[in-house]
Amino acid sequence: MTDAEIALSDDVAAADAAFLRRGLLEHNQPFLGESDHRQLVVMARVDGEPVGGLLAETGRGVLLVDMLWLAPGHRRQGLGSRLLLAAEAEARRRGCGMAWLDTYDFQARAFYERHGYEVFGELDGLANGRRRHFMKKRLDQPSGGGDP
């Protein structure tokens, strides 16, 4: 056993995060091929001011939607659909054939289902009895539509 010092922190140093990411990507390369991970952001603005957006990442043929959020006054107007569809279109241009995301039971499961996503896993027993849904979608199939 090595005499390594274990350090815990709430503050993640950029150099530490880069070290870990680089190490994991190098480990994965023989199994998955060269990494092509790229960040993706789709912003919605009104009069130049942000009202919402979508953060995601693409890599190795997969779109991972990290978060999609709209200010309350801009919901249920089709803007969420436009953000999601723009991200999916860009992911297709980047060679992605699959997308995945997660959403809590009080968030937007029905919205994503209308866009062709299906639940492939759930995590229950979360704070206040909540549940998290893990969802996926083939990007080579047509999407539904409609904001919640």
JSON list of C-alpha atoms in Angstrom, two decimals:
[
{"chain": "A", "resi": 1, "resn": "MET", "atom": "CA", "xyz": [0.00, 0.00, 0.00]},
{"chain": "A", "resi": 2, "resn": "THR", "atom": "CA", "xyz": [1.30, 3.47, -0.89]},
{"chain": "A", "resi": 3, "resn": "ASP", "atom": "CA", "xyz": [1.79, 6.22, 1.68]},
{"chain": "A", "resi": 4, "resn": "ALA", "atom": "CA", "xyz": [-0.45, 8.68, -0.20]},
{"chain": "A", "resi": 5, "resn": "GLU", "atom": "CA", "xyz": [-1.89, 11.70, 1.55]},
{"chain": "A", "resi": 6, "resn": "ILE", "atom": "CA", "xyz": [-5.65, 12.01, 1.10]},
{"chain": "A", "resi": 7, "resn": "ALA", "atom": "CA", "xyz": [-6.92, 15.61, 0.92]},
{"chain": "A", "resi": 8, "resn": "LEU", "atom": "CA", "xyz": [-10.59, 16.60, 0.89]},
{"chain": "A", "resi": 9, "resn": "SER", "atom": "CA", "xyz": [-11.82, 20.00, -0.25]},
{"chain": "A", "resi": 10, "resn": "ASP", "atom": "CA", "xyz": [-14.94, 21.89, -1.30]},
{"chain": "A", "resi": 11, "resn": "ASP", "atom": "CA", "xyz": [-12.83, 23.94, -3.71]},
{"chain": "A", "resi": 12, "resn": "VAL", "atom": "CA", "xyz": [-11.90, 22.05, -6.90]},
{"chain": "A", "resi": 13, "resn": "ALA", "atom": "CA", "xyz": [-8.67, 23.39, -8.37]},
{"chain": "A", "resi": 14, "resn": "ALA", "atom": "CA", "xyz": [-8.76, 23.64, -12.16]},
{"chain": "A", "resi": 15, "resn": "ALA", "atom": "CA", "xyz": [-5.41, 21.84, -12.39]},
{"chain": "A", "resi": 16, "resn": "ASP", "atom": "CA", "xyz": [-6.73, 18.93, -10.31]},
{"chain": "A", "resi": 17, "resn": "ALA", "atom": "CA", "xyz": [-9.88, 18.62, -12.42]},
{"chain": "A", "resi": 18, "resn": "ALA", "atom": "CA", "xyz": [-7.80, 18.72, -15.63]},
{"chain": "A", "resi": 19, "resn": "PHE", "atom": "CA", "xyz": [-5.41, 16.06, -14.25]},
{"chain": "A", "resi": 20, "resn": "LEU", "atom": "CA", "xyz": [-8.29, 13.70, -13.41]},
{"chain": "A", "resi": 21, "resn": "ARG", "atom": "CA", "xyz": [-10.11, 14.28, -16.70]},
{"chain": "A", "resi": 22, "resn": "ARG", "atom": "CA", "xyz": [-6.93, 13.74, -18.74]},
{"chain": "A", "resi": 23, "resn": "GLY", "atom": "CA", "xyz": [-6.11, 10.55, -16.82]},
{"chain": "A", "resi": 24, "resn": "LEU", "atom": "CA", "xyz": [-9.58, 9.08, -17.28]},
{"chain": "A", "resi": 25, "resn": "LEU", "atom": "CA", "xyz": [-9.71, 9.97, -20.98]},
{"chain": "A", "resi": 26, "resn": "GLU", "atom": "CA", "xyz": [-6.29, 8.35, -21.52]},
{"chain": "A", "resi": 27, "resn": "HIS", "atom": "CA", "xyz": [-7.44, 5.23, -19.67]},
{"chain": "A", "resi": 28, "resn": "ASN", "atom": "CA", "xyz": [-10.60, 5.03, -21.81]},
{"chain": "A", "resi": 29, "resn": "GLN", "atom": "CA", "xyz": [-8.87, 5.56, -25.16]},
{"chain": "A", "resi": 30, "resn": "PRO", "atom": "CA", "xyz": [-7.91, 1.92, -25.87]},
{"chain": "A", "resi": 31, "resn": "PHE", "atom": "CA", "xyz": [-11.52, 0.91, -25.28]},
{"chain": "A", "resi": 32, "resn": "LEU", "atom": "CA", "xyz": [-13.44, 3.83, -26.83]},
{"chain": "A", "resi": 33, "resn": "GLY", "atom": "CA", "xyz": [-11.01, 5.48, -29.23]},
{"chain": "A", "resi": 34, "resn": "GLU", "atom": "CA", "xyz": [-9.68, 9.02, -29.28]},
{"chain": "A", "resi": 35, "resn": "SER", "atom": "CA", "xyz": [-11.67, 11.48, -27.20]},
{"chain": "A", "resi": 36, "resn": "ASP", "atom": "CA", "xyz": [-13.64, 14.10, -29.09]},
{"chain": "A", "resi": 37, "resn": "HIS", "atom": "CA", "xyz": [-15.42, 15.70, -26.12]},
{"chain": "A", "resi": 38, "resn": "ARG", "atom": "CA", "xyz": [-16.64, 19.24, -26.77]},
{"chain": "A", "resi": 39, "resn": "GLN", "atom": "CA", "xyz": [-18.76, 21.60, -24.72]},
{"chain": "A", "resi": 40, "resn": "LEU", "atom": "CA", "xyz": [-22.03, 22.93, -26.14]},
{"chain": "A", "resi": 41, "resn": "VAL", "atom": "CA", "xyz": [-24.11, 25.87, -24.95]},
{"chain": "A", "resi": 42, "resn": "VAL", "atom": "CA", "xyz": [-27.33, 27.15, -26.51]},
{"chain": "A", "resi": 43, "resn": "MET", "atom": "CA", "xyz": [-28.52, 30.46, -25.03]},
{"chain": "A", "resi": 44, "resn": "ALA", "atom": "CA", "xyz": [-31.87, 32.22, -25.36]},
{"chain": "A", "resi": 45, "resn": "ARG", "atom": "CA", "xyz": [-31.78, 36.01, -25.13]},
{"chain": "A", "resi": 46, "resn": "VAL", "atom": "CA", "xyz": [-34.45, 38.70, -25.26]},
{"chain": "A", "resi": 47, "resn": "ASP", "atom": "CA", "xyz": [-33.21, 42.20, -26.06]},
{"chain": "A", "resi": 48, "resn": "GLY", "atom": "CA", "xyz": [-29.68, 40.95, -25.48]},
{"chain": "A", "resi": 49, "resn": "GLU", "atom": "CA", "xyz": [-30.41, 39.65, -21.97]},
{"chain": "A", "resi": 50, "resn": "PRO", "atom": "CA", "xyz": [-30.27, 35.92, -21.16]},
{"chain": "A", "resi": 51, "resn": "VAL", "atom": "CA", "xyz": [-33.61, 34.29, -20.34]},
{"chain": "A", "resi": 52, "resn": "GLY", "atom": "CA", "xyz": [-32.46, 30.68, -20.40]},
{"chain": "A", "resi": 53, "resn": "GLY", "atom": "CA", "xyz": [-30.29, 28.13, -22.07]},
{"chain": "A", "resi": 54, "resn": "LEU", "atom": "CA", "xyz": [-28.95, 24.65, -22.35]},
{"chain": "A", "resi": 55, "resn": "LEU", "atom": "CA", "xyz": [-25.53, 23.31, -21.29]},
{"chain": "A", "resi": 56, "resn": "ALA", "atom": "CA", "xyz": [-24.32, 20.05, -22.78]},
{"chain": "A", "resi": 57, "resn": "GLU", "atom": "CA", "xyz": [-21.32, 18.06, -23.94]},
{"chain": "A", "resi": 58, "resn": "THR", "atom": "CA", "xyz": [-20.78, 15.87, -26.97]},
{"chain": "A", "resi": 59, "resn": "GLY", "atom": "CA", "xyz": [-18.28, 13.08, -27.29]},
{"chain": "A", "resi": 60, "resn": "ARG", "atom": "CA", "xyz": [-17.85, 9.60, -28.70]},
{"chain": "A", "resi": 61, "resn": "GLY", "atom": "CA", "xyz": [-21.17, 9.77, -30.50]},
{"chain": "A", "resi": 62, "resn": "VAL", "atom": "CA", "xyz": [-23.25, 10.91, -27.52]},
{"chain": "A", "resi": 63, "resn": "LEU", "atom": "CA", "xyz": [-24.91, 14.18, -26.50]},
{"chain": "A", "resi": 64, "resn": "LEU", "atom": "CA", "xyz": [-25.11, 14.64, -22.72]},
{"chain": "A", "resi": 65, "resn": "VAL", "atom": "CA", "xyz": [-27.57, 17.38, -21.76]},
{"chain": "A", "resi": 66, "resn": "ASP", "atom": "CA", "xyz": [-26.36, 18.69, -18.42]},
{"chain": "A", "resi": 67, "resn": "MET", "atom": "CA", "xyz": [-29.02, 21.32, -17.84]},
{"chain": "A", "resi": 68, "resn": "LEU", "atom": "CA", "xyz": [-31.83, 23.20, -19.57]},
{"chain": "A", "resi": 69, "resn": "TRP", "atom": "CA", "xyz": [-33.40, 26.14, -17.77]},
{"chain": "A", "resi": 70, "resn": "LEU", "atom": "CA", "xyz": [-35.73, 29.00, -18.67]},
{"chain": "A", "resi": 71, "resn": "ALA", "atom": "CA", "xyz": [-36.75, 31.99, -16.57]},
{"chain": "A", "resi": 72, "resn": "PRO", "atom": "CA", "xyz": [-40.37, 31.48, -15.41]},
{"chain": "A", "resi": 73, "resn": "GLY", "atom": "CA", "xyz": [-41.80, 34.21, -17.65]},
{"chain": "A", "resi": 74, "resn": "HIS", "atom": "CA", "xyz": [-40.40, 32.51, -20.76]},
{"chain": "A", "resi": 75, "resn": "ARG", "atom": "CA", "xyz": [-41.71, 28.99, -20.21]},
{"chain": "A", "resi": 76, "resn": "ARG", "atom": "CA", "xyz": [-44.51, 27.24, -22.14]},
{"chain": "A", "resi": 77, "resn": "GLN", "atom": "CA", "xyz": [-43.87, 29.32, -25.27]},
{"chain": "A", "resi": 78, "resn": "GLY", "atom": "CA", "xyz": [-41.85, 26.81, -27.30]},
{"chain": "A", "resi": 79, "resn": "LEU", "atom": "CA", "xyz": [-38.49, 28.23, -26.26]},
{"chain": "A", "resi": 80, "resn": "GLY", "atom": "CA", "xyz": [-37.43, 25.07, -24.40]},
{"chain": "A", "resi": 81, "resn": "SER", "atom": "CA", "xyz": [-38.19, 23.02, -27.50]},
{"chain": "A", "resi": 82, "resn": "ARG", "atom": "CA", "xyz": [-36.14, 25.37, -29.64]},
{"chain": "A", "resi": 83, "resn": "LEU", "atom": "CA", "xyz": [-33.17, 25.08, -27.28]},
{"chain": "A", "resi": 84, "resn": "LEU", "atom": "CA", "xyz": [-33.33, 21.29, -27.13]},
{"chain": "A", "resi": 85, "resn": "LEU", "atom": "CA", "xyz": [-33.82, 20.89, -30.88]},
{"chain": "A", "resi": 86, "resn": "ALA", "atom": "CA", "xyz": [-30.88, 23.23, -31.59]},
{"chain": "A", "resi": 87, "resn": "ALA", "atom": "CA", "xyz": [-28.64, 21.17, -29.29]},
{"chain": "A", "resi": 88, "resn": "GLU", "atom": "CA", "xyz": [-29.76, 17.91, -30.89]},
{"chain": "A", "resi": 89, "resn": "ALA", "atom": "CA", "xyz": [-29.17, 19.30, -34.39]},
{"chain": "A", "resi": 90, "resn": "GLU", "atom": "CA", "xyz": [-25.64, 20.40, -33.45]},
{"chain": "A", "resi": 91, "resn": "ALA", "atom": "CA", "xyz": [-25.00, 17.01, -31.84]},
{"chain": "A", "resi": 92, "resn": "ARG", "atom": "CA", "xyz": [-26.01, 15.31, -35.09]},
{"chain": "A", "resi": 93, "resn": "ARG", "atom": "CA", "xyz": [-23.59, 17.59, -36.98]},
{"chain": "A", "resi": 94, "resn": "ARG", "atom": "CA", "xyz": [-20.92, 16.46, -34.53]},
{"chain": "A", "resi": 95, "resn": "GLY", "atom": "CA", "xyz": [-21.68, 12.82, -35.32]},
{"chain": "A", "resi": 96, "resn": "CYS", "atom": "CA", "xyz": [-23.82, 11.90, -32.31]},
{"chain": "A", "resi": 97, "resn": "GLY", "atom": "CA", "xyz": [-26.39, 9.15, -32.66]},
{"chain": "A", "resi": 98, "resn": "MET", "atom": "CA", "xyz": [-27.57, 9.12, -29.02]},
{"chain": "A", "resi": 99, "resn": "ALA", "atom": "CA", "xyz": [-28.53, 11.65, -26.36]},
{"chain": "A", "resi": 100, "resn": "TRP", "atom": "CA", "xyz": [-29.06, 11.27, -22.64]},
{"chain": "A", "resi": 101, "resn": "LEU", "atom": "CA", "xyz": [-29.97, 13.43, -19.66]},
{"chain": "A", "resi": 102, "resn": "ASP", "atom": "CA", "xyz": [-31.49, 13.27, -16.24]},
{"chain": "A", "resi": 103, "resn": "THR", "atom": "CA", "xyz": [-34.39, 15.16, -14.69]},
{"chain": "A", "resi": 104, "resn": "TYR", "atom": "CA", "xyz": [-36.07, 15.10, -11.29]},
{"chain": "A", "resi": 105, "resn": "ASP", "atom": "CA", "xyz": [-39.69, 14.00, -10.87]},
{"chain": "A", "resi": 106, "resn": "PHE", "atom": "CA", "xyz": [-40.76, 17.62, -10.26]},
{"chain": "A", "resi": 107, "resn": "GLN", "atom": "CA", "xyz": [-38.99, 18.94, -13.36]},
{"chain": "A", "resi": 108, "resn": "ALA", "atom": "CA", "xyz": [-39.55, 18.16, -17.03]},
{"chain": "A", "resi": 109, "resn": "ARG", "atom": "CA", "xyz": [-39.94, 14.42, -17.62]},
{"chain": "A", "resi": 110, "resn": "ALA", "atom": "CA", "xyz": [-43.11, 14.89, -19.73]},
{"chain": "A", "resi": 111, "resn": "PHE", "atom": "CA", "xyz": [-41.40, 17.61, -21.80]},
{"chain": "A", "resi": 112, "resn": "TYR", "atom": "CA", "xyz": [-38.52, 15.28, -22.66]},
{"chain": "A", "resi": 113, "resn": "GLU", "atom": "CA", "xyz": [-40.90, 12.38, -23.38]},
{"chain": "A", "resi": 114, "resn": "ARG", "atom": "CA", "xyz": [-42.74, 14.59, -25.89]},
{"chain": "A", "resi": 115, "resn": "HIS", "atom": "CA", "xyz": [-39.35, 15.05, -27.57]},
{"chain": "A", "resi": 116, "resn": "GLY", "atom": "CA", "xyz": [-38.77, 11.32, -27.90]},
{"chain": "A", "resi": 117, "resn": "TYR", "atom": "CA", "xyz": [-36.77, 10.62, -24.73]},
{"chain": "A", "resi": 118, "resn": "GLU", "atom": "CA", "xyz": [-37.49, 7.49, -22.72]},
{"chain": "A", "resi": 119, "resn": "VAL", "atom": "CA", "xyz": [-36.60, 6.55, -19.15]},
{"chain": "A", "resi": 120, "resn": "PHE", "atom": "CA", "xyz": [-33.85, 3.94, -18.88]},
{"chain": "A", "resi": 121, "resn": "GLY", "atom": "CA", "xyz": [-33.22, 4.23, -15.15]},
{"chain": "A", "resi": 122, "resn": "GLU", "atom": "CA", "xyz": [-34.44, 5.82, -11.95]},
{"chain": "A", "resi": 123, "resn": "LEU", "atom": "CA", "xyz": [-32.87, 6.77, -8.66]},
{"chain": "A", "resi": 124, "resn": "ASP", "atom": "CA", "xyz": [-35.25, 7.03, -5.74]},
{"chain": "A", "resi": 125, "resn": "GLY", "atom": "CA", "xyz": [-34.85, 7.80, -2.05]},
{"chain": "A", "resi": 126, "resn": "LEU", "atom": "CA", "xyz": [-33.54, 11.31, -2.70]},
{"chain": "A", "resi": 127, "resn": "ALA", "atom": "CA", "xyz": [-34.15, 14.40, -0.55]},
{"chain": "A", "resi": 128, "resn": "ASN", "atom": "CA", "xyz": [-37.81, 14.91, 0.37]},
{"chain": "A", "resi": 129, "resn": "GLY", "atom": "CA", "xyz": [-38.74, 11.57, -1.22]},
{"chain": "A", "resi": 130, "resn": "ARG", "atom": "CA", "xyz": [-37.84, 12.76, -4.72]},
{"chain": "A", "resi": 131, "resn": "ARG", "atom": "CA", "xyz": [-36.83, 10.61, -7.69]},
{"chain": "A", "resi": 132, "resn": "ARG", "atom": "CA", "xyz": [-34.38, 11.22, -10.54]},
{"chain": "A", "resi": 133, "resn": "HIS", "atom": "CA", "xyz": [-35.15, 9.92, -14.04]},
{"chain": "A", "resi": 134, "resn": "PHE", "atom": "CA", "xyz": [-32.38, 9.03, -16.49]},
{"chain": "A", "resi": 135, "resn": "MET", "atom": "CA", "xyz": [-33.55, 9.38, -20.08]},
{"chain": "A", "resi": 136, "resn": "LYS", "atom": "CA", "xyz": [-32.18, 8.60, -23.53]},
{"chain": "A", "resi": 137, "resn": "LYS", "atom": "CA", "xyz": [-33.04, 9.21, -27.15]},
{"chain": "A", "resi": 138, "resn": "ARG", "atom": "CA", "xyz": [-31.74, 8.00, -30.50]},
{"chain": "A", "resi": 139, "resn": "LEU", "atom": "CA", "xyz": [-30.86, 11.09, -32.51]},
{"chain": "A", "resi": 140, "resn": "ASP", "atom": "CA", "xyz": [-31.51, 9.34, -35.81]},
{"chain": "A", "resi": 141, "resn": "GLN", "atom": "CA", "xyz": [-35.25, 9.17, -35.04]},
{"chain": "A", "resi": 142, "resn": "PRO", "atom": "CA", "xyz": [-37.74, 12.04, -35.44]},
{"chain": "A", "resi": 143, "resn": "SER", "atom": "CA", "xyz": [-38.59, 14.09, -32.36]},
{"chain": "A", "resi": 144, "resn": "GLY", "atom": "CA", "xyz": [-41.94, 15.02, -30.90]},
{"chain": "A", "resi": 145, "resn": "GLY", "atom": "CA", "xyz": [-42.51, 18.57, -29.77]},
{"chain": "A", "resi": 146, "resn": "GLY", "atom": "CA", "xyz": [-44.08, 20.89, -27.30]},
{"chain": "A", "resi": 147, "resn": "ASP", "atom": "CA", "xyz": [-43.07, 22.66, -24.14]},
{"chain": "A", "resi": 148, "resn": "PRO", "atom": "CA", "xyz": [-44.55, 21.64, -20.80]}
]
